[in-house]
């Protein structure tokens, strides 16, 4: 009868406990890390942490050690903190691992763990923690270590120092919108008597009162809120350039001048209601335009990936140095799981470097002393000592990345807008002049009336509003679906794409999860347990994958454990010698072994049992995506740094309709894209690692595929969560419909302008009509674009 | 009928008061984060809890 094992879940993080050895207060934990966090919380009376969510923690495998000793160095500290006054220091941390209300609770009550903390405030959406602490009672290093120990390690990368000031522009604009809205609403209310009596208010005193009040309320709108339109117009005119602000400023100025004149000379009621409404809506459009996703930065370069400091050895002493200050011939120490910041010569230790992010290779590369190790790789194994060959800005990787690839071409839409603005001003001025000239002979009053009315009513609202609202709405909807695009320009460019290039490892295939199957006589569960006991001792990525695959609740004690980095592991279990590793390591039993796939061979007691084969596991939904793309006549290609072993699988996946290129270096990928672009293709590149960075920048649109949108991805025009990759064809359809929606909104605006101008030239534009037409046109335009883009999104399952 | 002048003036003053408090809120950064406060109000006030154990 098969044994039913009780599945023990860790009290802290909810992961499976491998055994029952770690237990405190009758609660089980999966590892020492989780147990440690629990004890810290228990000591400080913070167990309410567990009341908000069942298992709020995250697994704590990597204990801290001396990783943060660089935070004691004053130059490094100075660059990280926000400001300091007397003994109070304020610092802003980015903490990507916060994910629930327990996290917020714990972080805001952190002063119970460290009494030197005066206050801590969380901004959950931005995943930031603002801490004010007392320098005399605690230190930056201590706080960071404690955060790391409780599972909330702040992300400290090279871009945390020399932070640029965040602009407070959006706050300013909100204030202007508030004031404009206040005035707009009140002026409209005060204009009601005017509307309902067609200008014949009985009591002249009341009439004066209303009109002067309206004038007073409009002053802040025209002098303060609308100032940005005037300033930008002057700048454009100075440079003889065309800009959408010019017709808007013209209209606003006309309204202000004419209305003030009418009120002061008591010849009319003015058009301040439409005017302040115009300013209000325009400002909202501008605000919406600036409403980009602040939680994701798109200008990522190597600085968001590299650590801030590294341990150097000078005259036998270890010292922490900022990576920017490293010089050639310095000697540095890199520990397990640390990223190598510079190209270096390996002096001491065995390097087992995971270059996945740099070259796309999923298996770590083994280096011996005397070989060169490249920046961007991550060491997996014991500590190594390197001699710096090139400074950080000179290393191969950063050179590749800071290449001057000019990406900033003007978007089609911007060009169209500029052209239309020019024509618009010209046509409006022409009509105004003609209308004025027509009436000049019969009735001068009517002439001026008509002229200014044309200037007032003609509104390029569509130009200024349709793009922000349509694109802005689409960006927002896509963001909710974990597709983050950089700006409007990107959506436009997506509509023009005719070729799509994919990276393989990490983009088409799932990261860190290969499909494993055992080739050989089926293993008994006891044998599996033995193998499990062996491989769980190793930190090699293949061992970790095997562990997940043949997970067993308990394991045998292991004796004489030996690991040859990158080659294999062996041990004595239950008096049998067990080996797992490469063919030559276990004894060359399989002569026909080809090199098409990664294999881990197993021998138990020197008896060859077979091997585990690691196959690339393609993401679900890719096959469907590919067939849809082929249907829509997109050209496809796959560029990968891996060898040809996946050729057959890829051909099957793409039905032979894609160009496949293997063993591609970052430079190869860039050259391929360049060649395609010379051939008049518009290329969309989907990639995930630093090795794709050059190609992502060079292509017309570059999108990074990320498993975890909080961790690092290279600079690109967009970031898509890996699970959403199958939505790519719908994304392209969506971008095409965006352009159509904007065209329709232009037509609506033209209709409005025709109606309005026909009233204006006949000199019959009363404030009432203006007040009806302008808000209606603006609101209908905005409603149309927002509703149309939302409905289209729903149809495409966004 | 002229009492409407008084009424309008008073209501404008009240509305201006609201505008000022809106501007004040924006300036003090209240709208920078509109999610975390919704979670924060659900936390217990632990200072009271610590004072109460004898009464429990």
Short mmCIF file of N, CA and C in Angstrom, two decimals, chain A residues 168-275:
data_model
loop_
_atom_site.label_atom_id
_atom_site.label_comp_id
_atom_site.label_asym_id
_atom_site.label_seq_id
_atom_site.Cartn_x
_atom_site.Cartn_y
_atom_site.Cartn_z
N UNK A 168 8.27 67.51 -10.26
CA UNK A 168 7.00 67.70 -9.57
C UNK A 168 5.98 68.32 -10.53
N UNK A 169 6.21 68.09 -11.83
CA UNK A 169 5.35 68.75 -12.81
C UNK A 169 3.90 68.35 -12.67
N UNK A 170 3.67 67.07 -12.43
CA UNK A 170 2.28 66.63 -12.43
C UNK A 170 1.52 67.26 -11.29
N UNK A 171 2.18 67.52 -10.17
CA UNK A 171 1.49 68.13 -9.05
C UNK A 171 1.06 69.54 -9.41
N UNK A 172 1.96 70.24 -10.09
CA UNK A 172 1.66 71.60 -10.53
C UNK A 172 0.43 71.61 -11.42
N UNK A 173 0.40 70.64 -12.33
CA UNK A 173 -0.69 70.61 -13.28
C UNK A 173 -2.01 70.31 -12.59
N UNK A 174 -1.99 69.45 -11.59
CA UNK A 174 -3.23 69.14 -10.86
C UNK A 174 -3.77 70.39 -10.21
N UNK A 175 -2.88 71.20 -9.67
CA UNK A 175 -3.32 72.46 -9.04
C UNK A 175 -3.98 73.35 -10.07
N UNK A 176 -3.35 73.45 -11.27
CA UNK A 176 -3.96 74.28 -12.30
C UNK A 176 -5.32 73.76 -12.74
N UNK A 177 -5.41 72.44 -12.83
CA UNK A 177 -6.70 71.86 -13.23
C UNK A 177 -7.74 72.16 -12.17
N UNK A 178 -7.35 72.09 -10.91
CA UNK A 178 -8.29 72.39 -9.83
C UNK A 178 -8.83 73.80 -9.92
N UNK A 179 -7.91 74.74 -10.10
CA UNK A 179 -8.34 76.13 -10.17
C UNK A 179 -9.20 76.37 -11.40
N UNK A 180 -8.78 75.81 -12.53
CA UNK A 180 -9.55 76.01 -13.77
C UNK A 180 -10.94 75.40 -13.63
N UNK A 181 -11.02 74.23 -13.03
CA UNK A 181 -12.30 73.57 -12.85
C UNK A 181 -13.22 74.38 -11.95
N UNK A 182 -12.65 74.89 -10.85
CA UNK A 182 -13.42 75.72 -9.92
C UNK A 182 -14.00 76.92 -10.65
N UNK A 183 -13.15 77.62 -11.39
CA UNK A 183 -13.62 78.81 -12.10
C UNK A 183 -14.63 78.45 -13.18
N UNK A 184 -14.34 77.42 -13.93
CA UNK A 184 -15.22 76.99 -15.02
C UNK A 184 -16.63 76.74 -14.49
N UNK A 185 -16.72 75.91 -13.44
CA UNK A 185 -18.03 75.57 -12.90
C UNK A 185 -18.78 76.79 -12.42
N UNK A 186 -18.10 77.64 -11.66
CA UNK A 186 -18.78 78.80 -11.10
C UNK A 186 -19.16 79.81 -12.16
N UNK A 187 -18.29 80.00 -13.14
CA UNK A 187 -18.63 80.95 -14.21
C UNK A 187 -19.85 80.47 -14.98
N UNK A 188 -19.91 79.17 -15.24
CA UNK A 188 -21.07 78.65 -15.97
C UNK A 188 -22.35 78.87 -15.17
N UNK A 189 -22.28 78.64 -13.86
CA UNK A 189 -23.46 78.87 -13.04
C UNK A 189 -23.89 80.33 -13.09
N UNK A 190 -22.90 81.19 -12.98
CA UNK A 190 -23.22 82.61 -12.98
C UNK A 190 -23.69 83.09 -14.35
N UNK A 191 -23.46 82.30 -15.39
CA UNK A 191 -23.88 82.70 -16.73
C UNK A 191 -25.32 82.30 -17.02
N UNK A 192 -25.89 81.48 -16.16
CA UNK A 192 -27.26 81.02 -16.42
C UNK A 192 -28.27 82.13 -16.64
N UNK A 193 -28.24 83.15 -15.82
CA UNK A 193 -29.18 84.26 -16.07
C UNK A 193 -29.02 84.79 -17.50
N UNK A 194 -27.80 84.88 -17.93
CA UNK A 194 -27.50 85.34 -19.27
C UNK A 194 -28.13 84.42 -20.32
N UNK A 195 -27.99 83.14 -20.15
CA UNK A 195 -28.54 82.19 -21.13
C UNK A 195 -30.05 82.31 -21.21
N UNK A 196 -30.69 82.30 -20.01
CA UNK A 196 -32.14 82.16 -20.00
C UNK A 196 -32.88 83.43 -20.35
N UNK A 197 -32.14 84.55 -20.32
CA UNK A 197 -32.86 85.78 -20.64
C UNK A 197 -32.35 86.39 -21.93
N UNK A 198 -31.59 85.65 -22.67
CA UNK A 198 -30.98 86.12 -23.92
C UNK A 198 -30.34 87.47 -23.76
N UNK A 199 -29.69 87.67 -22.66
CA UNK A 199 -28.94 88.91 -22.50
C UNK A 199 -29.76 90.09 -21.99
N UNK A 200 -31.04 89.86 -21.73
CA UNK A 200 -31.83 91.01 -21.28
C UNK A 200 -32.18 90.88 -19.80
N UNK A 201 -31.15 90.98 -18.97
CA UNK A 201 -31.41 90.89 -17.53
C UNK A 201 -32.03 92.20 -17.07
N UNK A 202 -33.08 92.10 -16.32
CA UNK A 202 -33.87 93.28 -15.96
C UNK A 202 -33.08 94.28 -15.15
N UNK A 203 -32.49 93.79 -14.07
CA UNK A 203 -31.84 94.72 -13.14
C UNK A 203 -30.41 94.97 -13.57
N UNK A 204 -30.08 96.19 -14.01
CA UNK A 204 -28.72 96.44 -14.50
C UNK A 204 -27.67 96.24 -13.41
N UNK A 205 -28.02 96.52 -12.20
CA UNK A 205 -27.08 96.32 -11.11
C UNK A 205 -26.69 94.86 -10.99
N UNK A 206 -27.68 93.98 -11.07
CA UNK A 206 -27.40 92.55 -10.99
C UNK A 206 -26.54 92.12 -12.16
N UNK A 207 -26.93 92.63 -13.33
CA UNK A 207 -26.16 92.24 -14.53
C UNK A 207 -24.70 92.60 -14.37
N UNK A 208 -24.44 93.81 -13.87
CA UNK A 208 -23.06 94.23 -13.66
C UNK A 208 -22.36 93.32 -12.66
N UNK A 209 -23.10 93.02 -11.59
CA UNK A 209 -22.52 92.19 -10.54
C UNK A 209 -22.07 90.86 -11.09
N UNK A 210 -22.98 90.21 -11.84
CA UNK A 210 -22.62 88.90 -12.40
C UNK A 210 -21.41 89.01 -13.31
N UNK A 211 -21.46 89.99 -14.23
CA UNK A 211 -20.37 90.02 -15.21
C UNK A 211 -19.03 90.33 -14.57
N UNK A 212 -19.00 91.22 -13.58
CA UNK A 212 -17.70 91.51 -12.96
C UNK A 212 -17.20 90.33 -12.14
N UNK A 213 -18.14 89.63 -11.54
CA UNK A 213 -17.76 88.44 -10.80
C UNK A 213 -17.15 87.40 -11.74
N UNK A 214 -17.79 87.26 -12.92
CA UNK A 214 -17.26 86.32 -13.90
C UNK A 214 -15.86 86.74 -14.32
N UNK A 215 -15.69 88.02 -14.56
CA UNK A 215 -14.37 88.52 -14.95
C UNK A 215 -13.34 88.19 -13.88
N UNK A 216 -13.71 88.43 -12.63
CA UNK A 216 -12.80 88.15 -11.53
C UNK A 216 -12.41 86.68 -11.48
N UNK A 217 -13.42 85.82 -11.65
CA UNK A 217 -13.14 84.39 -11.58
C UNK A 217 -12.26 83.91 -12.73
N UNK A 218 -12.37 84.60 -13.87
CA UNK A 218 -11.57 84.11 -15.01
C UNK A 218 -10.12 84.55 -14.97
N UNK A 219 -9.84 85.58 -14.15
CA UNK A 219 -8.45 86.06 -14.15
C UNK A 219 -7.43 84.96 -13.83
N UNK A 220 -7.62 84.19 -12.74
CA UNK A 220 -6.61 83.17 -12.46
C UNK A 220 -6.50 82.15 -13.58
N UNK A 221 -7.62 81.86 -14.24
CA UNK A 221 -7.59 80.86 -15.31
C UNK A 221 -6.70 81.32 -16.44
N UNK A 222 -6.94 82.55 -16.90
CA UNK A 222 -6.21 83.00 -18.09
C UNK A 222 -4.79 83.44 -17.78
N UNK A 223 -4.58 83.93 -16.56
CA UNK A 223 -3.25 84.40 -16.25
C UNK A 223 -2.35 83.30 -15.72
N UNK A 224 -2.92 82.35 -14.99
CA UNK A 224 -2.08 81.33 -14.38
C UNK A 224 -2.23 79.97 -15.07
N UNK A 225 -3.46 79.49 -15.14
CA UNK A 225 -3.65 78.13 -15.64
C UNK A 225 -3.26 77.99 -17.11
N UNK A 226 -3.59 79.02 -17.91
CA UNK A 226 -3.34 78.87 -19.34
C UNK A 226 -1.94 79.30 -19.73
N UNK A 227 -1.14 79.68 -18.74
CA UNK A 227 0.17 80.26 -19.06
C UNK A 227 1.03 79.30 -19.88
N UNK A 228 0.91 77.99 -19.62
CA UNK A 228 1.81 77.09 -20.33
C UNK A 228 1.55 77.12 -21.83
N UNK A 229 0.30 77.34 -22.25
CA UNK A 229 0.02 77.40 -23.69
C UNK A 229 0.70 78.60 -24.31
N UNK A 230 0.63 79.74 -23.60
CA UNK A 230 1.25 80.95 -24.14
C UNK A 230 2.76 80.81 -24.21
N UNK A 231 3.33 80.29 -23.10
CA UNK A 231 4.79 80.16 -23.06
C UNK A 231 5.27 79.25 -24.18
N UNK A 232 4.61 78.10 -24.34
CA UNK A 232 5.05 77.16 -25.38
C UNK A 232 4.86 77.75 -26.77
N UNK A 233 3.78 78.53 -26.96
CA UNK A 233 3.57 79.13 -28.28
C UNK A 233 4.67 80.11 -28.61
N UNK A 234 5.05 80.95 -27.63
CA UNK A 234 6.10 81.92 -27.88
C UNK A 234 7.40 81.22 -28.24
N UNK A 235 7.68 80.13 -27.49
CA UNK A 235 8.91 79.40 -27.78
C UNK A 235 8.89 78.85 -29.19
N UNK A 236 7.72 78.32 -29.59
CA UNK A 236 7.63 77.75 -30.93
C UNK A 236 7.81 78.84 -31.99
N UNK A 237 7.14 79.98 -31.76
CA UNK A 237 7.23 81.06 -32.74
C UNK A 237 8.65 81.59 -32.85
N UNK A 238 9.34 81.64 -31.70
CA UNK A 238 10.73 82.13 -31.72
C UNK A 238 11.58 81.25 -32.63
N UNK A 239 11.31 79.96 -32.60
CA UNK A 239 12.10 79.05 -33.40
C UNK A 239 11.47 78.80 -34.76
N UNK A 240 10.47 79.58 -35.10
CA UNK A 240 9.77 79.45 -36.37
C UNK A 240 9.22 78.03 -36.56
N UNK A 241 8.98 77.34 -35.47
CA UNK A 241 8.43 75.99 -35.59
C UNK A 241 6.93 76.03 -35.43
N UNK A 242 6.30 74.95 -35.84
CA UNK A 242 4.84 74.88 -35.68
C UNK A 242 4.54 74.02 -34.47
N UNK A 243 3.53 74.38 -33.74
CA UNK A 243 3.19 73.59 -32.58
C UNK A 243 1.69 73.70 -32.33
N UNK A 244 1.15 72.68 -31.72
CA UNK A 244 -0.29 72.66 -31.49
C UNK A 244 -0.69 73.75 -30.50
N UNK A 245 0.25 74.26 -29.73
CA UNK A 245 -0.11 75.27 -28.74
C UNK A 245 -0.50 76.59 -29.37
N UNK A 246 -0.06 76.81 -30.60
CA UNK A 246 -0.30 78.13 -31.20
C UNK A 246 -1.78 78.40 -31.46
N UNK A 247 -2.49 77.51 -32.14
CA UNK A 247 -3.92 77.80 -32.32
C UNK A 247 -4.68 77.86 -31.00
N UNK A 248 -4.26 77.02 -30.05
CA UNK A 248 -4.94 77.04 -28.75
C UNK A 248 -4.72 78.38 -28.06
N UNK A 249 -3.48 78.83 -28.05
CA UNK A 249 -3.18 80.10 -27.40
C UNK A 249 -3.91 81.24 -28.10
N UNK A 250 -3.97 81.15 -29.41
CA UNK A 250 -4.67 82.18 -30.18
C UNK A 250 -6.14 82.26 -29.77
N UNK A 251 -6.76 81.09 -29.70
CA UNK A 251 -8.17 81.04 -29.32
C UNK A 251 -8.38 81.61 -27.92
N UNK A 252 -7.53 81.20 -26.98
CA UNK A 252 -7.69 81.65 -25.60
C UNK A 252 -7.51 83.16 -25.51
N UNK A 253 -6.49 83.66 -26.22
CA UNK A 253 -6.24 85.10 -26.18
C UNK A 253 -7.43 85.87 -26.75
N UNK A 254 -7.98 85.38 -27.86
CA UNK A 254 -9.12 86.04 -28.48
C UNK A 254 -10.30 86.10 -27.51
N UNK A 255 -10.54 84.99 -26.85
CA UNK A 255 -11.64 84.95 -25.88
C UNK A 255 -11.43 85.97 -24.79
N UNK A 256 -10.23 85.98 -24.25
CA UNK A 256 -9.96 86.85 -23.12
C UNK A 256 -10.12 88.32 -23.50
N UNK A 257 -9.52 88.67 -24.64
CA UNK A 257 -9.55 90.08 -25.02
C UNK A 257 -10.96 90.52 -25.31
N UNK A 258 -11.64 89.74 -26.14
CA UNK A 258 -12.99 90.15 -26.52
C UNK A 258 -13.93 90.19 -25.32
N UNK A 259 -13.86 89.17 -24.47
CA UNK A 259 -14.79 89.12 -23.34
C UNK A 259 -14.53 90.24 -22.35
N UNK A 260 -13.25 90.50 -22.07
CA UNK A 260 -12.95 91.59 -21.13
C UNK A 260 -13.49 92.91 -21.69
N UNK A 261 -13.27 93.12 -22.97
CA UNK A 261 -13.78 94.34 -23.59
C UNK A 261 -15.28 94.44 -23.44
N UNK A 262 -15.96 93.34 -23.73
CA UNK A 262 -17.43 93.37 -23.67
C UNK A 262 -17.93 93.67 -22.27
N UNK A 263 -17.28 93.09 -21.27
CA UNK A 263 -17.77 93.28 -19.92
C UNK A 263 -17.49 94.68 -19.43
N UNK A 264 -16.27 95.16 -19.70
CA UNK A 264 -15.91 96.48 -19.18
C UNK A 264 -16.73 97.56 -19.87
N UNK A 265 -16.98 97.37 -21.19
CA UNK A 265 -17.75 98.37 -21.89
C UNK A 265 -19.24 98.07 -21.84
N UNK A 266 -19.56 97.03 -21.14
CA UNK A 266 -20.94 96.61 -20.94
C UNK A 266 -21.71 96.42 -22.23
N UNK A 267 -21.01 95.92 -23.26
CA UNK A 267 -21.71 95.67 -24.52
C UNK A 267 -22.11 94.21 -24.66
N UNK A 268 -21.70 93.40 -23.74
CA UNK A 268 -22.05 91.98 -23.90
C UNK A 268 -21.68 91.21 -22.65
N UNK A 269 -21.81 89.93 -22.73
CA UNK A 269 -21.56 89.11 -21.55
C UNK A 269 -20.23 88.38 -21.61
N UNK A 270 -19.60 88.42 -22.74
CA UNK A 270 -18.32 87.73 -22.82
C UNK A 270 -18.48 86.23 -22.99
N UNK A 271 -17.35 85.59 -23.28
CA UNK A 271 -17.36 84.14 -23.52
C UNK A 271 -16.49 83.41 -22.51
N UNK A 272 -16.42 83.98 -21.34
CA UNK A 272 -15.52 83.39 -20.36
C UNK A 272 -15.91 81.97 -19.98
N UNK A 273 -17.20 81.65 -20.07
CA UNK A 273 -17.59 80.29 -19.70
C UNK A 273 -16.98 79.27 -20.66
N UNK A 274 -17.09 79.53 -21.95
CA UNK A 274 -16.48 78.59 -22.90
C UNK A 274 -14.96 78.62 -22.77
N UNK A 275 -14.45 79.83 -22.53
CA UNK A 275 -13.01 79.97 -22.44
C UNK A 275 -12.40 79.17 -21.31
#
